[in-house]
Coordinates of C-alpha atoms and ligand atoms in Angstrom, one line a residue:
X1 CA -49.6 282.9 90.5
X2 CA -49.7 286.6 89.4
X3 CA -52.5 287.8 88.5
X4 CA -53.3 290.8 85.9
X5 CA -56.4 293.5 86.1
X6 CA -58.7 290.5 84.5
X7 CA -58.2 288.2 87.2
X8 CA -56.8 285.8 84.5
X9 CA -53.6 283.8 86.2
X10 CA -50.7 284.8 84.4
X11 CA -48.5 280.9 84.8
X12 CA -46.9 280.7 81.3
X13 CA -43.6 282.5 79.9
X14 CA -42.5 282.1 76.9
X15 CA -38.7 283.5 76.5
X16 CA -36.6 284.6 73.3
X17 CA -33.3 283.6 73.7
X18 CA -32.0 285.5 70.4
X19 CA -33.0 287.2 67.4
X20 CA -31.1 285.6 65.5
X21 CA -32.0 282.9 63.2
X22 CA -30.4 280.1 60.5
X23 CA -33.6 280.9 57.8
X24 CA -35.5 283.7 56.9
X25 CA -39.2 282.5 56.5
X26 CA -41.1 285.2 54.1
X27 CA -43.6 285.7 56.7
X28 CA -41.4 286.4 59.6
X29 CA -38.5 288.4 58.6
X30 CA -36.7 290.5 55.5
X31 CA -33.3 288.5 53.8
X32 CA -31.1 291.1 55.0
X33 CA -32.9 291.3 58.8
X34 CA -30.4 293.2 60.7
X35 CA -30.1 291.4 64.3
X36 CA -29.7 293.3 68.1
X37 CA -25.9 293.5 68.9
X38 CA -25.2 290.8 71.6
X39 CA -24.5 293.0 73.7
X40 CA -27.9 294.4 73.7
X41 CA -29.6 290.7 74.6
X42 CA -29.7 288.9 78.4
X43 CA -26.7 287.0 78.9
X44 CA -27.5 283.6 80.1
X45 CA -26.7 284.4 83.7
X46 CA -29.3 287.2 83.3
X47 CA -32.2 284.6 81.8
X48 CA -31.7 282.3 84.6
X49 CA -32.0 285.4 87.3
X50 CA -35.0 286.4 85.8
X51 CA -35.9 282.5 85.4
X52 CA -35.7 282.2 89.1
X53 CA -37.7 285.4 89.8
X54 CA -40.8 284.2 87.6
X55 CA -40.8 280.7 89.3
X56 CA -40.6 282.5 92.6
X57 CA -44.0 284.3 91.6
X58 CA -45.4 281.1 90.5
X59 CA -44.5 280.5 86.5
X60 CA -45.3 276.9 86.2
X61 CA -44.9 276.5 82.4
X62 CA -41.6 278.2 80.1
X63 CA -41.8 277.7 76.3
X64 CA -38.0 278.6 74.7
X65 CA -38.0 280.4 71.4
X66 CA -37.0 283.3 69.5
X67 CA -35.6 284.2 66.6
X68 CA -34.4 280.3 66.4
X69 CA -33.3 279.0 70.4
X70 CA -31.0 276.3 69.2
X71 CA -28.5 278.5 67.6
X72 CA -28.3 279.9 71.0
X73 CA -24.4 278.3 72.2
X74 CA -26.1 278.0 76.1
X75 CA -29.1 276.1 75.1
X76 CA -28.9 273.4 77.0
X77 CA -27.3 274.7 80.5
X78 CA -30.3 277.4 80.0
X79 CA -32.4 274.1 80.0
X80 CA -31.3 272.9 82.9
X81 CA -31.4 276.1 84.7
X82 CA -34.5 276.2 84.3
X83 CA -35.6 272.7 85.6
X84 CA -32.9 273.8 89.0
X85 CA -35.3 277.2 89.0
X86 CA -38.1 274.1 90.0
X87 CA -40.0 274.5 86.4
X88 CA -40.4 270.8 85.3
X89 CA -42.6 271.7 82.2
X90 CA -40.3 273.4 79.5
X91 CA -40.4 273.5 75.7
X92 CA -38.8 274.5 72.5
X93 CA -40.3 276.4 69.5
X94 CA -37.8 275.4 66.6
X95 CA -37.3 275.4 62.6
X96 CA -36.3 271.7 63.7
X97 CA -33.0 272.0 61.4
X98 CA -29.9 271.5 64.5
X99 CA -32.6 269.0 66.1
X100 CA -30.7 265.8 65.5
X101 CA -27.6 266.6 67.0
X102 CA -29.8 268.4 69.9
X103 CA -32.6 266.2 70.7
X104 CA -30.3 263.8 73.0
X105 CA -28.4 266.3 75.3
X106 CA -32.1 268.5 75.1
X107 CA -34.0 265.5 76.9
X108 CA -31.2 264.6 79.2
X109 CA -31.2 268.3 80.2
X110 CA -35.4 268.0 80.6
X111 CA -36.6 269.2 78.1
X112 CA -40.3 268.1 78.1
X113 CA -41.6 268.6 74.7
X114 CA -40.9 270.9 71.1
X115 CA -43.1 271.8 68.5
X116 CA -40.8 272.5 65.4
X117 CA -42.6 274.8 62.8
X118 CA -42.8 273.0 58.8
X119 CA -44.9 275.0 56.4
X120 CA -44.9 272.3 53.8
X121 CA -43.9 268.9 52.9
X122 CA -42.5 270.4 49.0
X123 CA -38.7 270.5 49.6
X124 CA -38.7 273.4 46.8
X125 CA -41.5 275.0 48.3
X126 CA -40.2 274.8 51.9
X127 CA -36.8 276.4 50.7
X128 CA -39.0 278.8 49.2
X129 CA -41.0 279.7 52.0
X130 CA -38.1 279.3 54.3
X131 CA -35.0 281.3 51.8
X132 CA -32.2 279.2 53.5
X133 CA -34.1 275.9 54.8
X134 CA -33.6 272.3 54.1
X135 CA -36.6 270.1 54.4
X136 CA -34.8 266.9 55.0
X137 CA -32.8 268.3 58.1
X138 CA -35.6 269.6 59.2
X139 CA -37.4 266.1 59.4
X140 CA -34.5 264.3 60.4
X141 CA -34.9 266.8 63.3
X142 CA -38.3 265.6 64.2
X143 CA -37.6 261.9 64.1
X144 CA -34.9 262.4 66.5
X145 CA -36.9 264.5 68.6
X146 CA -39.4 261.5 68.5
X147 CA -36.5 259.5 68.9
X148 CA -35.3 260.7 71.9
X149 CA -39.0 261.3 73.6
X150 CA -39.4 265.1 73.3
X151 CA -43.3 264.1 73.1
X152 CA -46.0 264.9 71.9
X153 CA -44.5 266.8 68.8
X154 CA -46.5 269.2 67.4
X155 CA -46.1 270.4 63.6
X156 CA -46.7 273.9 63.4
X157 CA -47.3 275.9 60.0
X158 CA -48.3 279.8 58.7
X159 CA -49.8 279.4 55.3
X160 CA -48.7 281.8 52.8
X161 CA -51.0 281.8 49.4
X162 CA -49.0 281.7 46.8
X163 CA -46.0 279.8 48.8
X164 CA -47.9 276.5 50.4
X165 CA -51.4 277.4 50.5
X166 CA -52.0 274.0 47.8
X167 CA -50.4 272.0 50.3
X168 CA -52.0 272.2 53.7
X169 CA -53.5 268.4 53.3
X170 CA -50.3 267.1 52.6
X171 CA -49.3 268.2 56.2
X172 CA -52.8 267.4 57.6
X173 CA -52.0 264.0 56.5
X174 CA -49.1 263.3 58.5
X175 CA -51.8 262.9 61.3
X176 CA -52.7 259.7 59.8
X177 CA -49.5 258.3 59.9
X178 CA -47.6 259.4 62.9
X179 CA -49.1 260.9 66.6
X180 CA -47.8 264.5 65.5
X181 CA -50.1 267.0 66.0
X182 CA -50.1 268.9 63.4
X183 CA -51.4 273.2 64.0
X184 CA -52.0 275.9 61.4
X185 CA -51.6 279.4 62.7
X186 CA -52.9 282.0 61.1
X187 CA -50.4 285.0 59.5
X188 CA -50.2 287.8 61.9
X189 CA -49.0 291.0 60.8
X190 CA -46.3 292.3 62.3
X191 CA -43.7 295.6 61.1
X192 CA -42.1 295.2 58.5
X193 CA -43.6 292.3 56.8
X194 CA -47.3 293.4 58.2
X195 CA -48.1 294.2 54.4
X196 CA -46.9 290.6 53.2
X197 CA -48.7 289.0 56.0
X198 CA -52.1 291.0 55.5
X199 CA -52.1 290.6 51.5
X200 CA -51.0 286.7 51.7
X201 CA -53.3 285.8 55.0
X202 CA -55.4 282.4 53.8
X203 CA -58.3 282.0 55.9
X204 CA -58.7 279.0 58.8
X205 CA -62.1 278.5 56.8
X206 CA -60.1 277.8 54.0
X207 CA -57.3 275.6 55.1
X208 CA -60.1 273.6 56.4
X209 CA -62.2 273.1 53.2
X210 CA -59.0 272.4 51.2
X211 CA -58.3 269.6 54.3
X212 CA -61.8 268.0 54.2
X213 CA -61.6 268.0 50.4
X214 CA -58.7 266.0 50.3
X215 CA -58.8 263.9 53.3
X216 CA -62.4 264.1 54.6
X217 CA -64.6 265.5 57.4
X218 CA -62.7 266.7 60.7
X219 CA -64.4 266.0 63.8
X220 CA -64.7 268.7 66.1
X221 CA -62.7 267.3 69.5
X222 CA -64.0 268.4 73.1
X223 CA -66.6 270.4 71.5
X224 CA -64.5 273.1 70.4
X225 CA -62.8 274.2 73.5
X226 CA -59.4 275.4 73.7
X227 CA -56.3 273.3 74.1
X228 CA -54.1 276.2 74.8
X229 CA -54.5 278.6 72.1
X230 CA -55.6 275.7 70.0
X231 CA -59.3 274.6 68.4
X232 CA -58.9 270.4 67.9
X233 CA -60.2 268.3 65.2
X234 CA -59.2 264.7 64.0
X235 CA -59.6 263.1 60.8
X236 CA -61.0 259.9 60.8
X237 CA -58.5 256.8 62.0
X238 CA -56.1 259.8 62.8
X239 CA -53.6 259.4 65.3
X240 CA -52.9 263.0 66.4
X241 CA -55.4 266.4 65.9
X242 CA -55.3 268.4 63.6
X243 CA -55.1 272.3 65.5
X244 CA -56.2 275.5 64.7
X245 CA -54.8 279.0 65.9
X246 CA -57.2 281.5 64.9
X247 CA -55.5 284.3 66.8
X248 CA -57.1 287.1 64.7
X249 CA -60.6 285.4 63.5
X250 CA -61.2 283.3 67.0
X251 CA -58.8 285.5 69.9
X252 CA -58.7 283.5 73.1
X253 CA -57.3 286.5 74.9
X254 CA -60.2 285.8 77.4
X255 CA -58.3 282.9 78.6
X256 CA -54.4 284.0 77.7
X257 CA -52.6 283.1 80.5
X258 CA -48.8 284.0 78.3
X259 CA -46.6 286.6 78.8
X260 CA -43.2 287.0 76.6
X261 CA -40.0 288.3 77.8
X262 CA -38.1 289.1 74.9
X263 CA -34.4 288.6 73.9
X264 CA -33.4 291.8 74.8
X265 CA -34.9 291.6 78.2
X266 CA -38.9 293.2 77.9
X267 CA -41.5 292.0 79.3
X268 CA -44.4 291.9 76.7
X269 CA -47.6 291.4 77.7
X270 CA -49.9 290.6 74.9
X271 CA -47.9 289.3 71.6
X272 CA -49.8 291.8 69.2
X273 CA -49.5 295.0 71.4
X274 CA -46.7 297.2 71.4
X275 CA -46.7 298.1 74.8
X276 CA -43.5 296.4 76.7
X277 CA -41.8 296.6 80.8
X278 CA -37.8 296.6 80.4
X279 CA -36.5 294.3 83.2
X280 CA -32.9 294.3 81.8
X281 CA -31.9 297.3 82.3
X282 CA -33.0 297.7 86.4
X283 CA -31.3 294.2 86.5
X284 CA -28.2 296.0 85.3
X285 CA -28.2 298.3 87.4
X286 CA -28.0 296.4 90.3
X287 CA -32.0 296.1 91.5
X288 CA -33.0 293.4 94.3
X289 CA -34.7 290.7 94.0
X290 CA -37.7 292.6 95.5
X291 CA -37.3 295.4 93.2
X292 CA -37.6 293.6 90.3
X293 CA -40.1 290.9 91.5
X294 CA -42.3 294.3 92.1
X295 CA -41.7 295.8 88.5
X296 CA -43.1 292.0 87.0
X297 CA -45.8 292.2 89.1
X298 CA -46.7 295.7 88.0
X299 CA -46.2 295.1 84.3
X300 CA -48.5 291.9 84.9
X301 CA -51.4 293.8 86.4
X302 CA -51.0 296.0 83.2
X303 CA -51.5 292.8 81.1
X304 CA -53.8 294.4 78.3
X305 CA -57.4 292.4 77.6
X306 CA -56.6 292.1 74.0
X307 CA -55.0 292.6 70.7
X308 CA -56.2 295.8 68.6
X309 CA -56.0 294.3 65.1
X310 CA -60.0 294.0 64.8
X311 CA -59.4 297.4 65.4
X312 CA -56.4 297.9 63.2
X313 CA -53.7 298.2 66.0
X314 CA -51.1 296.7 64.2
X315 CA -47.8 295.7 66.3
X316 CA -45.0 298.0 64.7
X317 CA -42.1 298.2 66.9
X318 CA -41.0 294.9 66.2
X319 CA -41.3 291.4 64.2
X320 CA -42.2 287.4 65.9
X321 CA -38.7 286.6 65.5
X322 CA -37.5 289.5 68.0
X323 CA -40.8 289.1 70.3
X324 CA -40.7 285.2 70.4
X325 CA -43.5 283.9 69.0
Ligands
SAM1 N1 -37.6 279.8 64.9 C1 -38.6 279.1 65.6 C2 -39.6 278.5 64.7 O1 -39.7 278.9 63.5 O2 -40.4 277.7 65.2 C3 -39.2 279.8 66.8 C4 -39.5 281.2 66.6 S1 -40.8 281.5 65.4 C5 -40.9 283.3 65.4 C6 -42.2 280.9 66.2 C7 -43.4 280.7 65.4 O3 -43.9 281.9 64.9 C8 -43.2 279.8 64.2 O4 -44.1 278.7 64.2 C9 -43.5 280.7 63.0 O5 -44.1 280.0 61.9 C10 -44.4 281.7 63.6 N2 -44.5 283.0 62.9 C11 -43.5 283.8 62.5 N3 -44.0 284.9 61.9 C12 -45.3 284.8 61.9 C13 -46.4 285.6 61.5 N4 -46.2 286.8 60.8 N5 -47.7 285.2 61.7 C14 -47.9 284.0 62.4 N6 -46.9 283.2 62.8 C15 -45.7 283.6 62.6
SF4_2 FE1 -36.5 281.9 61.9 FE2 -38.6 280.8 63.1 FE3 -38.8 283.3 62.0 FE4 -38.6 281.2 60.4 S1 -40.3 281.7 61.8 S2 -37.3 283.1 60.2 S3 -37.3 279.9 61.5 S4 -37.6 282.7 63.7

């Protein structure tokens, strides 16, 4: 495995196939988000070089996102590239709306597992929160996932006050009914919508009184340590946890093991710093294998110990949709 200057093994790549979405959630983008010419992004021949590089140097673990990965047209050859590169353990990040058509041909490609992002369970408030999203596809989404065994699902939802901050037990509740883990991440500010997310941030302390008001206590699982980026707790006769990502109040950079290539072919090493490796232009050039196994290396060893927001370092250059959160 690569390591960085920590000594922390660096195993797990998360990859932005576009920028490009089908919503427009408040916290992640503007309405009128203007998206990198195609041109501009790896083609899918490039991903699956680079793919086959990373495994090479001992990637074990690719998550797919972006933007939104399914209205990527390659999807599922990409998916299968990846399992040919010798990666058996890939997943999707997905608004869950083109789910039911994709949840068969995902699986059969192997395509482990996807955590499909809901904010709310309020069909007006998730069009709200989402501009152009449809709570019902996006559901129907998850029950085929289910369906078609891309399991354990995990729910994952950003609470916005003002937009879904009354309804976090509603989606805590699904817990009881269905083995869906269900994660709230805390807003991150990012670029353009940094001010939004900093002025409509509701605290993890919060989300969990307004939980154990409505639902009862949450029991603290494997007393409190990580499951990936993840704190567990489980209501009472639940059948999934109920996760929190504190990435700004509880960091776990000590243990980060991700790095990010983005859409447009950077590596990033630390979602909340600036500081990015291009791989896609060398590539285009015409650099060896060796070449450009050397430059991920190098950019790896540069992997920084951890975000600046405490400090007010606020990642400018771009938003989650174009890092791939
Ligand atoms: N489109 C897919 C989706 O929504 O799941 C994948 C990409 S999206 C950028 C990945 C995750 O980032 C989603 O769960 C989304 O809610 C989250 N996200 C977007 N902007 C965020 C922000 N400012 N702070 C925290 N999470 C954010
Ligand atoms: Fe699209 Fe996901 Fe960003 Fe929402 S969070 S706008 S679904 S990329």
């Amino acid at each position: 495995m690569p390591l960085d200057s920590f000594g922390r093994d660096i195993h797990y790549l998360r990859i932005s196939l576009t920028d490009k979405c089908n919503m427009r959630c408040v916290y992640c983008m503007a309405e009128d988000m203007v998206f990198q010419p195609s041109a501009e992004l790896m083609s899918t021949a490039e991903i699956l070089r680079l793919v086959n590089l990373f495994a090479q140097l001992g990637i074990d673990k690719i998550r797919l996102t972006g933007g939104e990965p399914t209205v990527h047209p390659d999807l599922i050859p990409i998916v299968r590239g990846i399992r040919a590169a010798g990666i058996s353990r890939v997943s999707l990040t997905t608004n869950g709306a083109r789910l039911t058509q994709l949840a068969k041909p995902l699986k059969e490609a192997g395509l482990e597992r996807v955590n499909v992002s809901v904010d709310t369970l309020d069909p007006d408030k998730f069009q709200r929160i989402t501009r152009w999203g449809k709570l019902d596809e996006v559901m129907s989404g998850i029950n085929a996932a289910e369906a078609h065994g891309l399991t354990p699902i995990k729910i994952n939802a950003v609470v916005a006050r003002g937009y879904n901050d009354e309804e976090v037990a509603g989606l805590a509740a699904l817990t009881l009914t269905h083995p869906w883990q269900v994660r709230y991440i805390e807003m991150m500010p990012f670029g353009d919508v940094a001010k939004f997310a900093q002025d409509a941030v509701v605290s993890q302390a919060e989300i969990r009184q307004r939980i154990e008001h409505a639902l009862g206590p949450l029991e603290l699982i494997d007393d409190g340590r990580l499951d990936g980026e993840a704190r567990l707790f489980r209501l009472k006769g639940a059948l999934a946890p109920i996760g929190f990502i504190s990435t700004i109040t509880n960091p776990f950079c000590a243990s980060c093991g991700r790095a990010r290539l983005t859409a447009d072919g950077k590596l990033r090493l630390c979602l909340l710093r600036d500081d990015e490796g291009d791989l896609l232009t060398p590539l285009r050039r015409g650099a060896s294998d060796v070449e450009l196994e050397a430059s991920i290396r190098n950019l790896i060893w540069r992997k920084p110990w951890g975000h600046g927001l405490p400090e007010g370092v606020i990642p400018l250059q771009r938003v989650m949709s174009q890092i791939g959160g």
